[in-house]
Tab-separated table of C-alpha atoms in Angstrom:
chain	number	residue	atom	x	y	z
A	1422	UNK	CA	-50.762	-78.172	-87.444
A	1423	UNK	CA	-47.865	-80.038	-86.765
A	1424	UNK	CA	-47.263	-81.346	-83.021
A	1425	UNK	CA	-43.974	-79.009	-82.448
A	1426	UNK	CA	-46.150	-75.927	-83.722
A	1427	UNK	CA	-48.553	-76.772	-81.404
A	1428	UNK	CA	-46.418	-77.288	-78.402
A	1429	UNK	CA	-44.673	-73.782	-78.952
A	1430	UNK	CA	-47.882	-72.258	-79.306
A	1431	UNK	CA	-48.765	-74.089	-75.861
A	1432	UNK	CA	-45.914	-72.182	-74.492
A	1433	UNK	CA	-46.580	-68.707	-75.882
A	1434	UNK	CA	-49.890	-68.669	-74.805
A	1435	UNK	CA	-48.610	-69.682	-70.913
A	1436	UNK	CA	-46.301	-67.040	-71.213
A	1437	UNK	CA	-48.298	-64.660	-72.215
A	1438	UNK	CA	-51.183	-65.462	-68.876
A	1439	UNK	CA	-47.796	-65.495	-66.656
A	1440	UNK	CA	-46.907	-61.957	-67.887
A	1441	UNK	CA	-50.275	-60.049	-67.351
A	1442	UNK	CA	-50.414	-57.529	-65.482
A	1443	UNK	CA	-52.949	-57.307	-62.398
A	1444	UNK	CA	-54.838	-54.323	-62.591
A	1445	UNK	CA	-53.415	-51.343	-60.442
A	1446	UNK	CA	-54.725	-50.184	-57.208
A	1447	UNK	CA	-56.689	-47.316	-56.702
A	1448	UNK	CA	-57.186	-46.202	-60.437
A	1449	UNK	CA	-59.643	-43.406	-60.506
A	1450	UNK	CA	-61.924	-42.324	-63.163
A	1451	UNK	CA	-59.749	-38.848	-63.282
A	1452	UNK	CA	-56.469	-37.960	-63.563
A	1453	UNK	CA	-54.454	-38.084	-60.146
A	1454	UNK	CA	-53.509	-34.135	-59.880
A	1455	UNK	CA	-49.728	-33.328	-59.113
A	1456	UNK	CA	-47.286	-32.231	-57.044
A	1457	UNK	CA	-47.894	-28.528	-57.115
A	1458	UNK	CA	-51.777	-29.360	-56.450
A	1459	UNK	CA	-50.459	-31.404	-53.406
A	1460	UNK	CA	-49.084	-28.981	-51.916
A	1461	UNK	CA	-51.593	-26.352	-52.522
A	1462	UNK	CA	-53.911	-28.457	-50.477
A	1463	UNK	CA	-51.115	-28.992	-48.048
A	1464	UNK	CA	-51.465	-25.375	-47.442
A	1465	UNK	CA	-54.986	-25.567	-46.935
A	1466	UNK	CA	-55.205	-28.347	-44.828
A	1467	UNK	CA	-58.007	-28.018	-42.115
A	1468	UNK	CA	-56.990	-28.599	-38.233
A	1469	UNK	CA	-57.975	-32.223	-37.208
A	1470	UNK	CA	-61.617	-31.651	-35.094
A	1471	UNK	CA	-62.259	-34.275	-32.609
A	1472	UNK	CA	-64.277	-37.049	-34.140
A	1473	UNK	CA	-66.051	-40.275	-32.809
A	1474	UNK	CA	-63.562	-43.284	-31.851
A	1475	UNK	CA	-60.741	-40.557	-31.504
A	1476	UNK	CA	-58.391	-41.585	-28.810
A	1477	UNK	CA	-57.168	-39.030	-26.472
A	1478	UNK	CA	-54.502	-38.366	-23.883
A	1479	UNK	CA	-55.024	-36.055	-21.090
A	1480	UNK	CA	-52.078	-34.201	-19.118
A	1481	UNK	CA	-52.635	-32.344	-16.138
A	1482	UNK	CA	-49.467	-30.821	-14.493
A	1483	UNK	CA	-49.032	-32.218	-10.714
A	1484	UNK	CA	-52.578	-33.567	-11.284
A	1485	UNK	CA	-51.243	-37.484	-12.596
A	1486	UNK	CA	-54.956	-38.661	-10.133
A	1487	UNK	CA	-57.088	-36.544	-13.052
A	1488	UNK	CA	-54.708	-37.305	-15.900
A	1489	UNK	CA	-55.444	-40.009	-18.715
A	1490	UNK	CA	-52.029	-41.110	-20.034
A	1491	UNK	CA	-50.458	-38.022	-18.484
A	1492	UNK	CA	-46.916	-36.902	-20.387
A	1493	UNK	CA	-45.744	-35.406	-17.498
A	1494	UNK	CA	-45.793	-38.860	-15.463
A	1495	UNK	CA	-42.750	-40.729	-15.096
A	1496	UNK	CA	-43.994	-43.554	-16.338
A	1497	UNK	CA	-44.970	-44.649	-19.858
A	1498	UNK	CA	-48.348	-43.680	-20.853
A	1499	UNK	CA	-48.976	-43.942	-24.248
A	1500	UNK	CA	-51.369	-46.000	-26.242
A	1501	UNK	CA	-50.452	-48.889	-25.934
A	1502	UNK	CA	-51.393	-49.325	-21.726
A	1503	UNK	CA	-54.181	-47.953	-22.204
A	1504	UNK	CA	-54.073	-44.443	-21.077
A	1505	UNK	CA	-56.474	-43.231	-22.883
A	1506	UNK	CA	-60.381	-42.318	-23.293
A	1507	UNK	CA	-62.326	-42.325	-26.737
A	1508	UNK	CA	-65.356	-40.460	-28.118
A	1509	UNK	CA	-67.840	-41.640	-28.096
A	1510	UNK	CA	-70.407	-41.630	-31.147
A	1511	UNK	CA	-72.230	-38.982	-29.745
A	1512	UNK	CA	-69.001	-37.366	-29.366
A	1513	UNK	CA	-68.755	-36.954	-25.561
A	1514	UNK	CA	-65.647	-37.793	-23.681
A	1515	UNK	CA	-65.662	-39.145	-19.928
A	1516	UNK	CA	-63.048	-37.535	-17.373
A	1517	UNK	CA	-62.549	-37.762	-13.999
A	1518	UNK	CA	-64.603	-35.163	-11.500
A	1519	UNK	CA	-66.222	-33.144	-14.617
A	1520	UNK	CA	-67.717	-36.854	-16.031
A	1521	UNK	CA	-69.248	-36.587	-19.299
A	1522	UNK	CA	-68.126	-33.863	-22.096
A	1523	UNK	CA	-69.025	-32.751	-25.488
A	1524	UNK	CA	-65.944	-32.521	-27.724
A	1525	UNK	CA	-66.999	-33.673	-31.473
A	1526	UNK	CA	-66.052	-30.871	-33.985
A	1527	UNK	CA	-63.606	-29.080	-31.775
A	1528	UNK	CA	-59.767	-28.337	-32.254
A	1529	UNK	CA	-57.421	-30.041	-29.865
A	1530	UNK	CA	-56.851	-25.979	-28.599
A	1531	UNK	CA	-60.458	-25.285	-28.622
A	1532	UNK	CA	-61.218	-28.653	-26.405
A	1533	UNK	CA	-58.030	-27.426	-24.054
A	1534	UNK	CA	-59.643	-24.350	-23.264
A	1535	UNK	CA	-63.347	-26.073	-22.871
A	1536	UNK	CA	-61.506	-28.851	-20.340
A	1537	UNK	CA	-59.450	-26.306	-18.391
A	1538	UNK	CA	-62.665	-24.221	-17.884
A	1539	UNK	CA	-64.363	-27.676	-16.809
A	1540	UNK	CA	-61.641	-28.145	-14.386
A	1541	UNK	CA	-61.192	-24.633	-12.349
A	1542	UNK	CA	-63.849	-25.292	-10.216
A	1543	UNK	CA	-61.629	-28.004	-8.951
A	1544	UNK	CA	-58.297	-27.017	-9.831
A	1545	UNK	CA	-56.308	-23.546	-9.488
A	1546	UNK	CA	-54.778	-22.310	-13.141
A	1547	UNK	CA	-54.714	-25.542	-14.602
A	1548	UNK	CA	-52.061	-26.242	-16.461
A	1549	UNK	CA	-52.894	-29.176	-19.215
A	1550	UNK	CA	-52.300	-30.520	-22.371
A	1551	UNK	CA	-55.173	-33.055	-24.534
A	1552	UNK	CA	-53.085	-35.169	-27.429
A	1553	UNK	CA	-55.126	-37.326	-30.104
A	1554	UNK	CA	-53.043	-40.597	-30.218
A	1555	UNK	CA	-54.498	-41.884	-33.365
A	1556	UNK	CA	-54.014	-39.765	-35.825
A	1557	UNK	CA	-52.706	-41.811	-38.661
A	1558	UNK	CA	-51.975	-42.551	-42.249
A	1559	UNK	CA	-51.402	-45.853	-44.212
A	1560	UNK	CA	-48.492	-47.352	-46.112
A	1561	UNK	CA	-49.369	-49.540	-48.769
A	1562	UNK	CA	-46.969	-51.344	-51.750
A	1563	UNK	CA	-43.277	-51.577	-52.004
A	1564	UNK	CA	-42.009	-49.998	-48.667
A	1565	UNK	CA	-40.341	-52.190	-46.087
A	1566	UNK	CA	-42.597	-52.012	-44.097
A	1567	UNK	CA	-46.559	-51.375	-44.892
A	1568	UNK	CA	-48.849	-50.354	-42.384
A	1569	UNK	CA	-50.223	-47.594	-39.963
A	1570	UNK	CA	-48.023	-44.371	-39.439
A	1571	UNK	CA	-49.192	-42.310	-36.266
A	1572	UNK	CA	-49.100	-38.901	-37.133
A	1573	UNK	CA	-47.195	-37.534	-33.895
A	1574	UNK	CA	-47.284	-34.250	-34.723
A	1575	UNK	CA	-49.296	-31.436	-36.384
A	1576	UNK	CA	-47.362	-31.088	-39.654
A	1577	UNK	CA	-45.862	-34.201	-40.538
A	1578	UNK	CA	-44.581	-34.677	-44.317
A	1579	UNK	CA	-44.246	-37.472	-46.878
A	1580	UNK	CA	-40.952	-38.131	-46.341
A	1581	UNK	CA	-40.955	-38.751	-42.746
A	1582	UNK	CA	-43.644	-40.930	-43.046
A	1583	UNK	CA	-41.564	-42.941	-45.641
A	1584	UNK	CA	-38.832	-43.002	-43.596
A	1585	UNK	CA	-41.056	-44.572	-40.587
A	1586	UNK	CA	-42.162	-47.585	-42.908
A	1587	UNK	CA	-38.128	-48.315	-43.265
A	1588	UNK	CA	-37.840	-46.717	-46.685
A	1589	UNK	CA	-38.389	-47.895	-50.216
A	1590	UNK	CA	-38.193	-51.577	-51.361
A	1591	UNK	CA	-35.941	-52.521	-54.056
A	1592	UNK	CA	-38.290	-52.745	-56.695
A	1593	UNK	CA	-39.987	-49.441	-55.956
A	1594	UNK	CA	-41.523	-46.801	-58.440
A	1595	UNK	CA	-40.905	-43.781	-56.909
A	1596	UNK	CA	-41.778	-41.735	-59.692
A	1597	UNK	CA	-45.394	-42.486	-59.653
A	1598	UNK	CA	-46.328	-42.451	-55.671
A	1599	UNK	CA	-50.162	-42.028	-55.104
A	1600	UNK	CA	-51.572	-40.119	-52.468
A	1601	UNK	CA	-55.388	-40.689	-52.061
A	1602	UNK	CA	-56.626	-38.099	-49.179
A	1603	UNK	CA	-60.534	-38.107	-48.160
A	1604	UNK	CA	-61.475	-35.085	-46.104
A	1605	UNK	CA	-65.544	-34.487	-45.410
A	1606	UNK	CA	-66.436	-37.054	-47.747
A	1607	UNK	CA	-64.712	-35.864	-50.904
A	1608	UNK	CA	-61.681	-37.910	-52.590
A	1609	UNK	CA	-58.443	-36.531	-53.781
A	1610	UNK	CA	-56.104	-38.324	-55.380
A	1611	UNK	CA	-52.367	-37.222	-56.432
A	1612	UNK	CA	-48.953	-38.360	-58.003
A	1613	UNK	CA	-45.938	-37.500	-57.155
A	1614	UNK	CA	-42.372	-38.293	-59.062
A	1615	UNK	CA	-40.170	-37.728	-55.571
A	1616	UNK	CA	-36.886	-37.712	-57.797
A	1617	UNK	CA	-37.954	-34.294	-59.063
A	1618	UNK	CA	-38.742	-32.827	-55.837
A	1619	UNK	CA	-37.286	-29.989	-54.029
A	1620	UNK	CA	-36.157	-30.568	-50.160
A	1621	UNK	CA	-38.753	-27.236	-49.999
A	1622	UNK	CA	-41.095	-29.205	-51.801
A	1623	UNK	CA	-40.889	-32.339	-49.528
A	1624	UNK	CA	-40.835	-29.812	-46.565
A	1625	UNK	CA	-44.419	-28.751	-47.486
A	1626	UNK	CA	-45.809	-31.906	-48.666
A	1627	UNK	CA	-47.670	-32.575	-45.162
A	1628	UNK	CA	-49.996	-35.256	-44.014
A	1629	UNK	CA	-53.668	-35.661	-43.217
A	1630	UNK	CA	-55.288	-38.181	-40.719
A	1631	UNK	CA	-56.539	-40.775	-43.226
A	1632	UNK	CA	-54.463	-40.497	-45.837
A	1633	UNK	CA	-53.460	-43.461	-47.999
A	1634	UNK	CA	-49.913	-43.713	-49.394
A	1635	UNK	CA	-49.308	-45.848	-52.524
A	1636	UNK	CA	-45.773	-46.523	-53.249
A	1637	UNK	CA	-46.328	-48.800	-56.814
A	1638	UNK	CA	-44.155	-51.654	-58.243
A	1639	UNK	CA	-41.550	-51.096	-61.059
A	1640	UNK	CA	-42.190	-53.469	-64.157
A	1641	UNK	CA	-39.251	-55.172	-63.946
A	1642	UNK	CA	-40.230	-57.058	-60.381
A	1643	UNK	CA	-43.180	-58.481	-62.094
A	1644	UNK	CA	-40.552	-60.412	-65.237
A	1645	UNK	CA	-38.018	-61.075	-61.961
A	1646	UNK	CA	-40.529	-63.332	-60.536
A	1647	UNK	CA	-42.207	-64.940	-63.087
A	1648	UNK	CA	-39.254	-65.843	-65.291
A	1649	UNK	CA	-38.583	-68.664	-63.210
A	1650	UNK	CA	-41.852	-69.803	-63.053
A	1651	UNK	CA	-41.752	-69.411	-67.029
A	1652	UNK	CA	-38.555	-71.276	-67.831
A	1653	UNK	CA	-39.551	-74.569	-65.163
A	1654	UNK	CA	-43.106	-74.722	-67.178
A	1655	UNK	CA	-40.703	-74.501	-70.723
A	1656	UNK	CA	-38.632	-76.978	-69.592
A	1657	UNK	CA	-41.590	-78.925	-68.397
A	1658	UNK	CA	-43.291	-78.759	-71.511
A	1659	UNK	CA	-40.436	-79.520	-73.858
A	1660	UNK	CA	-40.126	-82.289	-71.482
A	1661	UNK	CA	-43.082	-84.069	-72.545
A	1662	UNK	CA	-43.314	-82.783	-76.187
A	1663	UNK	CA	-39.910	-84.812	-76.478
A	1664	UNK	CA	-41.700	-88.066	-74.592
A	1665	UNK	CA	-44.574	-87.684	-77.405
A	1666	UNK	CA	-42.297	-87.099	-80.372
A	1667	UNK	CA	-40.413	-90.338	-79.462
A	1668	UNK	CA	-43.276	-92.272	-79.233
């Protein structure tokens, strides 16, 4: 084979490893369902019941000396001071006066009503509201920003959660965004083309603490950024297939 032949086959072949593709996250061994499915399950979300390390506020109207992270304060008590108590793994919170209290498996109502029972021996017609402060779902792939997404409130869609991470990168596929959701120890995974939703659709498309949101990479990022890479290793190469021919 001459020398020439060889180098160009040299540069095929390093072209060719540059141009792979790496293997794509969270393939399943079935089919992701779609976006009717989604939102068939959306409908049949369960309520969120109180599980160990859940972190919860507690608001007791003109009560702030019983309150954990009290919303009717005037100062800032959100997560982030620490206003807050956790369940435990045997799913018992702490409070102040009443002390230790089972909450694992209950709604947030259901736990209201068992706290403001806990609390009339004490208090008059309580008046008090118990928040979960991290609910959440994560952001991964080309979004501006990947990460955590607290679930503020009960429904919260797709979109909004999109719109938290700073919206879609440049190179992003939205017709092919994953949703992997995990309730009581069974997997669902689904795919949804958001360019042929309706605004009812993406109304009803809501969240679940847990979920994982994939927003995948178009092909053409993956030739963007290796064609430099290509062309300097051509040139490099050619470079020294020109030395050797000389000499």
């Amino acid at each position: 084979m001459k020398t020439s032949t060889k180098w160009a086959c040299l540069i095929l072949l390093f072209a060719n490893l540059l141009s792979c593709q790496t293997r794509k996250l969270f393939d399943s061994a079935t089919p992701p369902m779609g976006i009717e499915e989604f939102i068939e399950d959306c409908q049949a979300l369960p309520l969120h019941l109180l599980q160990a390390d859940d972190k919860i506020s507690l608001s007791i109207w003109n009560h702030d000396d019983l309150s954990i992270g009290s919303i009717f304060g005037i100062y800032n008590s959100n997560e982030v001071y620490g206003k807050w108590t956790m369940v435990d793994q045997e799913g018992f919170i702490l409070l102040p006066k009443v002390g230790k209290l089972q909450v694992k498996g209950l709604t947030t109502q259901e736990a209201n009503a068992l706290i403001t029972s806990a609390y009339r021996p004490w208090l008059k017609d309580p008046i008090l509201t118990i928040k979960v402060l991290n609910r959440e779902v994560n952001i991964l792939g080309e979004v501006m920003q990947q990460g955590t997404i607290l679930l503020e409130k009960e429904r919260n869609t797709l979109v909004e959660a999109l719109a938290q991470s700073g919206g879609f990168d440049f190179y992003a596929d939205t017709r092919h965004i994953k949703i992997i959701r995990t309730i009581n120890h069974q997997q669902k995974q689904f795919l949804i083309d958001l360019t042929q939703t309706t605004d009812r659709q993406q109304a009803q498309m809501w969240l679940y603490h847990g979920d994982i949101i994939y927003v995948p990479t178009k092909g053409g990022k993956t030739v963007d950024k290796k064609t430099p890479l290509i062309v300097a290793l051509a040139s490099v190469i050619t470079a020294i297939a020109v030395l050797i021919s000389v000499q």
